Coordinates of C-alpha atoms and ligand atoms in Angstrom, one line a residue:
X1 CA 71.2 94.2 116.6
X2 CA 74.2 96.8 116.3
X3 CA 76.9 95.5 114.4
X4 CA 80.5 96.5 113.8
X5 CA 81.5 96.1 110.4
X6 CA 85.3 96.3 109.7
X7 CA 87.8 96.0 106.3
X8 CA 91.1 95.8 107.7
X9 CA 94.0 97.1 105.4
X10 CA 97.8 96.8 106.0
X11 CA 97.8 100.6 107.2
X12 CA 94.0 101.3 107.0
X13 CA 90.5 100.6 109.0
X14 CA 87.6 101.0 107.1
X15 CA 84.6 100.6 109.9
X16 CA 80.4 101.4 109.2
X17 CA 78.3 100.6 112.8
X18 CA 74.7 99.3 111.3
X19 CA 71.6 99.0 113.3
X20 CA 70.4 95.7 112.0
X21 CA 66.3 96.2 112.4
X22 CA 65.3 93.3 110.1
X23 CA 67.0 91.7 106.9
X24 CA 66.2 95.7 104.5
X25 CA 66.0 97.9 107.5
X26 CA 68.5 99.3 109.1
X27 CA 70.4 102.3 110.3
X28 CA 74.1 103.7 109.7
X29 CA 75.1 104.9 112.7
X30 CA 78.1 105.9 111.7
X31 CA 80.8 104.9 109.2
X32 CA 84.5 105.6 109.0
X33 CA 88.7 105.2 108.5
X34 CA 91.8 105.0 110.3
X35 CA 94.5 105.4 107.9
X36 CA 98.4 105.8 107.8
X37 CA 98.7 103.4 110.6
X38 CA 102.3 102.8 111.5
X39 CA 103.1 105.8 109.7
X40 CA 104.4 109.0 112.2
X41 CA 101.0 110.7 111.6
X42 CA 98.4 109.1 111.3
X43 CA 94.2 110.1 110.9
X44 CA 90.9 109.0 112.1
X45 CA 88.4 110.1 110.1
X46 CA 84.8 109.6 112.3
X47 CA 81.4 110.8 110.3
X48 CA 78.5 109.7 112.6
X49 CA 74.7 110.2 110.8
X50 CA 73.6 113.3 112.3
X51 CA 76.2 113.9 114.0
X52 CA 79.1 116.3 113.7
X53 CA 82.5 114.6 111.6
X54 CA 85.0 113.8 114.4
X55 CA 89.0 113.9 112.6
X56 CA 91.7 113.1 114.6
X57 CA 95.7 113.4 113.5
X58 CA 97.8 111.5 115.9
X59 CA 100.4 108.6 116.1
X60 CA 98.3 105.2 115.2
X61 CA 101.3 102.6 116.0
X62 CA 99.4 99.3 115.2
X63 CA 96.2 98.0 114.2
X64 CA 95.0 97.3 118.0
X65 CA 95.6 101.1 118.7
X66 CA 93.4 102.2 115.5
X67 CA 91.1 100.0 116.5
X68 CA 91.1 101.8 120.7
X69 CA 90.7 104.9 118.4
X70 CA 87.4 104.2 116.6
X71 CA 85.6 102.7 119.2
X72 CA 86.5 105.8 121.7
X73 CA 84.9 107.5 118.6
X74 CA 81.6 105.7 118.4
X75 CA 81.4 106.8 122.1
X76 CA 83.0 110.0 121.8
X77 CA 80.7 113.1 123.3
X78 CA 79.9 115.0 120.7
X79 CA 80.1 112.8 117.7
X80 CA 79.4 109.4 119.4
X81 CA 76.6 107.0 118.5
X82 CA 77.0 104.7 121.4
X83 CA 76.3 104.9 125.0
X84 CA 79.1 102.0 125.6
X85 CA 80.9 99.7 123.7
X86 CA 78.9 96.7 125.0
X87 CA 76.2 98.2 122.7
X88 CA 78.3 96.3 120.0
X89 CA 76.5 93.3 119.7
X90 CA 79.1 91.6 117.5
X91 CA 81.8 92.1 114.9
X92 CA 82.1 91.0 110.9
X93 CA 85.2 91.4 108.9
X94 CA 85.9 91.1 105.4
X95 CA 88.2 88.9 104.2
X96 CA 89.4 88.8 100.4
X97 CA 90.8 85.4 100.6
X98 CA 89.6 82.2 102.1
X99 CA 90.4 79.7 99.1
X100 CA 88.6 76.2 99.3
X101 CA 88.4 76.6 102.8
X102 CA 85.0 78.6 103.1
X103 CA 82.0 78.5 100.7
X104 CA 80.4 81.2 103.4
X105 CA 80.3 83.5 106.6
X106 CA 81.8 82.1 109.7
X107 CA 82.2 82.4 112.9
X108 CA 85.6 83.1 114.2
X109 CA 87.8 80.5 116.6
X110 CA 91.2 79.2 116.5
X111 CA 90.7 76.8 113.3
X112 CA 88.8 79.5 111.3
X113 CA 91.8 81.7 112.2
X114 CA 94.3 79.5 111.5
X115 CA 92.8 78.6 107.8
X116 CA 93.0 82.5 107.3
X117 CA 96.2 82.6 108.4
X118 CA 97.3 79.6 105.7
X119 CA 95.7 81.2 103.0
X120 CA 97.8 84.7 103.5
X121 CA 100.4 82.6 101.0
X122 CA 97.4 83.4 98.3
X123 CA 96.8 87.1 99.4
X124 CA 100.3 87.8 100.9
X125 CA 98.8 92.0 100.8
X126 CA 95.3 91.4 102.2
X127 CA 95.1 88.6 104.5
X128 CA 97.7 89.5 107.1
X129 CA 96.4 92.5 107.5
X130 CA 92.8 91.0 108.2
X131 CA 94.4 89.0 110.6
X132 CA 95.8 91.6 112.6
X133 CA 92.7 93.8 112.6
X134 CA 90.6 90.5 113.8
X135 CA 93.4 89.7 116.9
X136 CA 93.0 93.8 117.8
X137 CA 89.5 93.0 118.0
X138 CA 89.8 90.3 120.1
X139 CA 92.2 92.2 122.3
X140 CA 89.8 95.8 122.5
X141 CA 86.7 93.9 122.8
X142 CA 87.0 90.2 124.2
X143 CA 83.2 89.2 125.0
X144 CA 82.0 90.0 121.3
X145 CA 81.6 87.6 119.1
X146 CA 83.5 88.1 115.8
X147 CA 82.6 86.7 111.9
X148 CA 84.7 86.6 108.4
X149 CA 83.3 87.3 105.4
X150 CA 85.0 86.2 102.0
X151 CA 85.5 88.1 98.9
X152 CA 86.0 84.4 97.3
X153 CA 83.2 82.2 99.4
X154 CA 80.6 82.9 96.6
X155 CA 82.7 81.9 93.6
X156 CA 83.6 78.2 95.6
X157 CA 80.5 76.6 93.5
X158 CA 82.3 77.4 90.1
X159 CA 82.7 74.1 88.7
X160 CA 86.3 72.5 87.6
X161 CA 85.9 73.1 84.1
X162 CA 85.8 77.2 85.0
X163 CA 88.2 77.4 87.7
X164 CA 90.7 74.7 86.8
X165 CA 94.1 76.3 85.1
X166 CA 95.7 74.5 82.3
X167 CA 98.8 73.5 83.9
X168 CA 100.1 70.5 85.4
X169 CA 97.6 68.9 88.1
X170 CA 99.6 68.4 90.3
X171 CA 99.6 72.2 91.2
X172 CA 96.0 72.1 92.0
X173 CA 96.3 69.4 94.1
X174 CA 99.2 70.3 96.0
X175 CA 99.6 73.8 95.9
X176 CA 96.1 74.6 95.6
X177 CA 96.8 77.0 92.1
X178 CA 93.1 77.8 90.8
X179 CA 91.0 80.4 90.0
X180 CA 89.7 81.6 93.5
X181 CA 87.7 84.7 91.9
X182 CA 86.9 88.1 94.2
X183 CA 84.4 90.7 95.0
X184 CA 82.2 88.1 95.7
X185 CA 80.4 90.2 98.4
X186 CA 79.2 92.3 95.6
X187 CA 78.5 89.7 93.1
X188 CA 76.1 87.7 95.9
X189 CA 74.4 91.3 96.6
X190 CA 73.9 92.8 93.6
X191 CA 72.5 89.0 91.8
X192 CA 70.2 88.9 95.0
X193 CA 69.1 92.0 94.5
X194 CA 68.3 91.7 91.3
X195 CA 66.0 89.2 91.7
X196 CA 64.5 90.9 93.8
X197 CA 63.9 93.8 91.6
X198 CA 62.6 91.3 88.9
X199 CA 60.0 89.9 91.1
X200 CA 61.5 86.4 90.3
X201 CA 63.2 83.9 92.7
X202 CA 66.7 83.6 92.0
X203 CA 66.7 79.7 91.2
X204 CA 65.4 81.1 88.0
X205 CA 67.8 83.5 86.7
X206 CA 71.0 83.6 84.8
X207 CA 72.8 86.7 85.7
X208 CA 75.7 88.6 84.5
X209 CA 77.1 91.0 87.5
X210 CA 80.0 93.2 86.5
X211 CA 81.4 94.9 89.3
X212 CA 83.1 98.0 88.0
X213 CA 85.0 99.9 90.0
X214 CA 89.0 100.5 90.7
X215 CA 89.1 96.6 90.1
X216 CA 86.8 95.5 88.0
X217 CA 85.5 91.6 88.0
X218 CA 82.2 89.9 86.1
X219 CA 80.7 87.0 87.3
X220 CA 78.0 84.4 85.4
X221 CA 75.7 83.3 88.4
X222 CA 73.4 80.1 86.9
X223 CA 70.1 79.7 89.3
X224 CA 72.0 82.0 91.9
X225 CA 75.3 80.0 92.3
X226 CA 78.1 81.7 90.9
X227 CA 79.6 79.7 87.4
X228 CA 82.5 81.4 86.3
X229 CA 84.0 84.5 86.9
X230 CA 86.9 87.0 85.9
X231 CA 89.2 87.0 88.4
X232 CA 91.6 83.7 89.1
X233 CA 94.0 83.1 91.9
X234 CA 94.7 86.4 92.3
X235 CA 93.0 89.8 91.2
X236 CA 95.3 90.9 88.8
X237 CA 93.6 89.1 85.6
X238 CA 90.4 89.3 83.9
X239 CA 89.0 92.6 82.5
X240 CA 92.1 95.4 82.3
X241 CA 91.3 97.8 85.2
X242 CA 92.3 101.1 86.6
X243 CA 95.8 99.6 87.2
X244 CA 96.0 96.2 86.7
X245 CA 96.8 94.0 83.6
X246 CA 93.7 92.0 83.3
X247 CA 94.6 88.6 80.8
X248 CA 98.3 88.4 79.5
X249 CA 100.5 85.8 77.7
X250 CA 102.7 84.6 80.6
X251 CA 105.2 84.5 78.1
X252 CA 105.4 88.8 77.6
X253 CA 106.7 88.7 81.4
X254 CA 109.3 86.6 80.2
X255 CA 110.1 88.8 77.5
X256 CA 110.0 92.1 79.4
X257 CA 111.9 90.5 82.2
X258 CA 114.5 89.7 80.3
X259 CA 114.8 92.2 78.0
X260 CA 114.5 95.2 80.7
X261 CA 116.5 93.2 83.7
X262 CA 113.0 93.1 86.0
X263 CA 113.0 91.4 89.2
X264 CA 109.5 89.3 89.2
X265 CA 108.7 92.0 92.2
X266 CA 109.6 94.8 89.8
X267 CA 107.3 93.3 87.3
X268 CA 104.3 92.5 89.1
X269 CA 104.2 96.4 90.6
X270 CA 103.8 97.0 86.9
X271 CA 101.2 94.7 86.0
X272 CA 99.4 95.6 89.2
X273 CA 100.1 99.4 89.6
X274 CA 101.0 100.8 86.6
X275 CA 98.8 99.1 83.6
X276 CA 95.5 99.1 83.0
X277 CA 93.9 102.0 82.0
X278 CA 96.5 104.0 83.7
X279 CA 98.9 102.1 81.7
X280 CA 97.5 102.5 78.0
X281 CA 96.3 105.9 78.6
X282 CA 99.0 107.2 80.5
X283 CA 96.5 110.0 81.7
X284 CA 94.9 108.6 84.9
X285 CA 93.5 105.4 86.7
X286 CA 90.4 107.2 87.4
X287 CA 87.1 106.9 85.0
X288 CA 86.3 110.5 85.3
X289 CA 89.7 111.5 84.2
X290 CA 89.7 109.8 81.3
X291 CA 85.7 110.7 80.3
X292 CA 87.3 114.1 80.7
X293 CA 90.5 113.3 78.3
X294 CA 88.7 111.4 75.8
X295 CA 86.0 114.4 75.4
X296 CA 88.9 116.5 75.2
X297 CA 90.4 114.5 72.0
X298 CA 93.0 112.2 73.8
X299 CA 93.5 109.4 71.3
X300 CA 95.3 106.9 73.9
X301 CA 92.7 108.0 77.0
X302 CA 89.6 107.1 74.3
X303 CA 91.5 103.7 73.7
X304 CA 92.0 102.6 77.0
X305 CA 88.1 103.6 77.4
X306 CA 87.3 101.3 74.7
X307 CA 89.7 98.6 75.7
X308 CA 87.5 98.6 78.7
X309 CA 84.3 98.1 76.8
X310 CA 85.7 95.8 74.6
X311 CA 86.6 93.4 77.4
X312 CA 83.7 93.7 79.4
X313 CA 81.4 92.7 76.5
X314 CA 83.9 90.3 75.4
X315 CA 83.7 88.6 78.6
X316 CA 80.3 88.8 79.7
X317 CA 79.4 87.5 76.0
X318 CA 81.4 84.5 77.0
X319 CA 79.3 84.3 80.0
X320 CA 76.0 84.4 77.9
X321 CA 77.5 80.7 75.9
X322 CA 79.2 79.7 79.2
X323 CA 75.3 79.9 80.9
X324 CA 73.2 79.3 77.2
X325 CA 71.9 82.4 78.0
X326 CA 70.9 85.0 80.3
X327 CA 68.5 87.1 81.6
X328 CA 69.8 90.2 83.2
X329 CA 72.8 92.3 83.2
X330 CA 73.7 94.0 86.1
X331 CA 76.4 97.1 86.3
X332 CA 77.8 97.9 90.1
X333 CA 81.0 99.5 92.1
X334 CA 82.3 103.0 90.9
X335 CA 82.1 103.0 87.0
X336 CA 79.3 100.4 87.0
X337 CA 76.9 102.7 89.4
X338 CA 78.1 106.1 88.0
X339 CA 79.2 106.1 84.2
X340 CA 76.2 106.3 82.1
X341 CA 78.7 106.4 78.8
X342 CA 80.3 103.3 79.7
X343 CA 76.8 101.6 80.4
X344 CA 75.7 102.7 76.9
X345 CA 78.7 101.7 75.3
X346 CA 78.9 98.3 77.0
X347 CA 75.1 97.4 76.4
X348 CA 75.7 98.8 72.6
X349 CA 77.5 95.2 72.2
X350 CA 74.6 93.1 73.3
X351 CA 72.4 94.8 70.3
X352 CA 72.3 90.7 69.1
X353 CA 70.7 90.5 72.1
X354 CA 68.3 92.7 71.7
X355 CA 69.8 95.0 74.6
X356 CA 68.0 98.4 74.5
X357 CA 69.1 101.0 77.0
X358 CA 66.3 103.9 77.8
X359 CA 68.4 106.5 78.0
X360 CA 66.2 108.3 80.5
X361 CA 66.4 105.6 83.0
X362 CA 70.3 105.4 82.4
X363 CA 70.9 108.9 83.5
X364 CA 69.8 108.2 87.0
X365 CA 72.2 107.5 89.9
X366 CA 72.6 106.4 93.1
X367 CA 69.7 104.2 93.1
X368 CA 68.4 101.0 92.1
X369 CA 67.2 100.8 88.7
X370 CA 66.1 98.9 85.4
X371 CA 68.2 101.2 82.5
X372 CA 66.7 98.9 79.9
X373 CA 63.6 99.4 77.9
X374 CA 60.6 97.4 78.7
X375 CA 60.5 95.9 75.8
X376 CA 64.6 94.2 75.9
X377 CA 64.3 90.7 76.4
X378 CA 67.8 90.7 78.5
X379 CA 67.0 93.0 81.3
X380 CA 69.9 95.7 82.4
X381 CA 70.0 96.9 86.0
X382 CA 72.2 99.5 87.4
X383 CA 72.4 98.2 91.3
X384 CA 74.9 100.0 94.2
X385 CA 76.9 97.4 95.6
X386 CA 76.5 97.1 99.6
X387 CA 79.0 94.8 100.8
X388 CA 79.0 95.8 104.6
X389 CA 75.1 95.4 104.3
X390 CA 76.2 91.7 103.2
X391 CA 78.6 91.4 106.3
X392 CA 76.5 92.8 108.9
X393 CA 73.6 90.0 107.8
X394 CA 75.9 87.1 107.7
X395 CA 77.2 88.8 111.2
X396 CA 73.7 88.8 112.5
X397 CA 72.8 85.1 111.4
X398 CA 75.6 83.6 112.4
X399 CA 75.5 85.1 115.6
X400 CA 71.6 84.5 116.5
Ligands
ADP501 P1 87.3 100.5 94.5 O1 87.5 99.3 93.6 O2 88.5 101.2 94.9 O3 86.3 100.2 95.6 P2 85.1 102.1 93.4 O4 84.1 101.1 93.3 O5 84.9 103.2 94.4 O6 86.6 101.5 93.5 O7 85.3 102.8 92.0 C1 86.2 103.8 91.7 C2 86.1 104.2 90.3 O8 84.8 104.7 90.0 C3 87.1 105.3 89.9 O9 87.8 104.9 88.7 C4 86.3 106.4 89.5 O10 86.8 107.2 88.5 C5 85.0 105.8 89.1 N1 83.9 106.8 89.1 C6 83.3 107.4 90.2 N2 82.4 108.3 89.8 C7 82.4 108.2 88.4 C8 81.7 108.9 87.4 N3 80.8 109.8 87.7 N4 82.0 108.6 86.1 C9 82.9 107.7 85.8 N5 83.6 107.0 86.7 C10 83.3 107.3 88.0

């Protein structure tokens, strides 16, 4: 089944076709973006498998016309995959927020749409823009059937102790303030996998994912249902990121607002774009930048690093009394599948554990691997995150 797979930003398409053979095989056909839409110039950038990379600079008004712009891609001459467009069996998007709404995939009508469209109060950045990318779809390709996919579905079987807030009820219950959690596309994947990998069904596992990549999020998954994880009702809190805050005292936004007249917009673009790593280090967002700064004797770039650390084990350690216990760790996204430092120096934490990185196995990349030695009684995976692999199966069940 060929399937359209589509993350839909407020001036971005990210798009991968997959040739769904059976639940592990399958085939990119091609993946790409549309960016700087609504911009005056605009890109497609087209890189079918095989094929030569198709970039096109041009006007891209709206989301409907971006979306004309990769399909007339997929069955472009040269660097087409397609035949037609009714090749396209059917279309999954992602979706970062679909609050209590949706525990899974679905399928999408005018009630699924219109619970989407309520929960853009919650992700006033991300869900709008979903929205528009699914009604383009709708418009360029009206016979295929379309499904969501939600960052928070797989957090929705957190219990109340973990995802309840502290404050007055009454904001739960009518204003629906909780911890929602995200990345739960990568979470579900890489615990799955996992599993997998330890020749064990997932019923009997306690697993500790930590997704580490620009945003960074861990999650305790109990018997394969997710328990508790770092993000709340938005993705600001949690571990400190590239740019975000991770945990705060409410009561320093008070302080800063006052003291340095902030608007609360002015102070959320710095918690969400200015802190973080990029904050405390003051050298870069990016891991590799600060590896670089750090080597290079960069006192504040080597404290951000460790601020990282610090929090990851700090929280997964939570996770281990949170589950009372745990039997594998699992490192994904950017930093997660590439940085073999931060591995080691994250692991070095769980020594009471046990943890024992081989060294040998943690140098490898790009693939699925065990990094800890035989011998460590909490096993430590390093697993690629596949989200759109995630989507396009949901996609395909729901729509067989
Ligand atoms: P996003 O959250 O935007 O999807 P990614 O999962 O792609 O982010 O992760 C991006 C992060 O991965 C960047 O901070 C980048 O520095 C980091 N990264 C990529 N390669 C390496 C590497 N070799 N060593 C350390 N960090 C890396």
């Amino acid at each position: 089944m060929i399937i359209l797979v589509i993350n839909c930003g407020s001036s971005s398409i990210k798009y991968q076709l997959l040739d769904m053979k059976s639940d592990d095989v399958y085939d990119l056909m091609a993946k790409g973006v549309v960016e700087k839409i609504g911009l005056p110039e605009g890109i497609l950038t087209h890189k079918p498998t095989g094929k030569p990379v198709l970039v096109r600079n041009l006007p891209i008004p709206d989301h409907k016309v971006g979306m004309e712009l990769l399909l007339a891609a997929l069955v472009d001459p040269e660097s087409g995959v397609l035949r037609s467009f009714d090749d396209i069996e059917a279309v999954g998007h992602r979706i970062v927020q679909g609050a209590d709404f949706f525990s899974g995939s679905a399928l999408v009508d005018e009630d699924v749409l219109s619970k989407i469209e309520i929960c853009c109060d919650f992700a006033p950045l991300h869900n709008p823009a979903h929205l528009l990318g699914i009604r383009a779809m709708q418009k360029v390709l009206p016979t295929v059937p379309q499904v969501v996919t939600f960052d928070t579905a797989f957090h929705q079987t957190m219990p109340g102790k973990a995802f309840m807030y502290a404050v007055p009820y009454e904001y739960y219950e009518n204003d629906g303030v909780r911890r929602y959690g995200f990345h739960g596309t990568s979470h579900r994947y890489v615990s799955s996998r996992c599993a997998e990998l330890m020749g064990k069904p997932i019923e009997e596992l306690k697993i500790i994912s930590c997704h580490m990549g620009n945003g960074s999020s861990i999650a305790a998954i109990d018997g394969g249902k997710c328990v508790d994880t770092s993000m709340g009702f938005t993705p600001l809190v949690g571990l400190p990121m590239g740019t975000r805050c991770g945990d705060l005292d409410a009561g320093v936004i008070q302080f800063l607002m006052n003291k340095h007249h902030y608007s609360i917009d002015e102070m959320l673009n710095i918690l969400n774009k200015k802190s973080g790593v990029l904050g405390i280090s003051g050298v870069s967002s990016d891991f590799r930048d600060l590896d670089s700064a750090a080597s290079a004797g960069n006192e504040r770039a080597k404290l951000a690093l460790d601020m990282f650390h610090y929090w990851v084990a700090k929280v997964a350690g939570s996770y281990v009394a949170a589950m009372n216990g745990v039997d594998a760790i699992v490192f994904t996204a950017g930093v997660g599948e590439n940085s073999k430092a931060t591995r080691a120096a994250i692991c070095d934490y769980f020594g009471y554990l046990g943890v024992t990185v081989d060294n040998e196995a943690n140098s490898v990349r790009g693939e699925d691997i065990m990094i800890s030695t035989p011998d460590s009684p909490v096993k430590v995976f390093v697993i690629p995150t596949n989200e759109e692999l995630v989507i396009a199966r949901d996609t395909r069940d729901i729509v067989s």
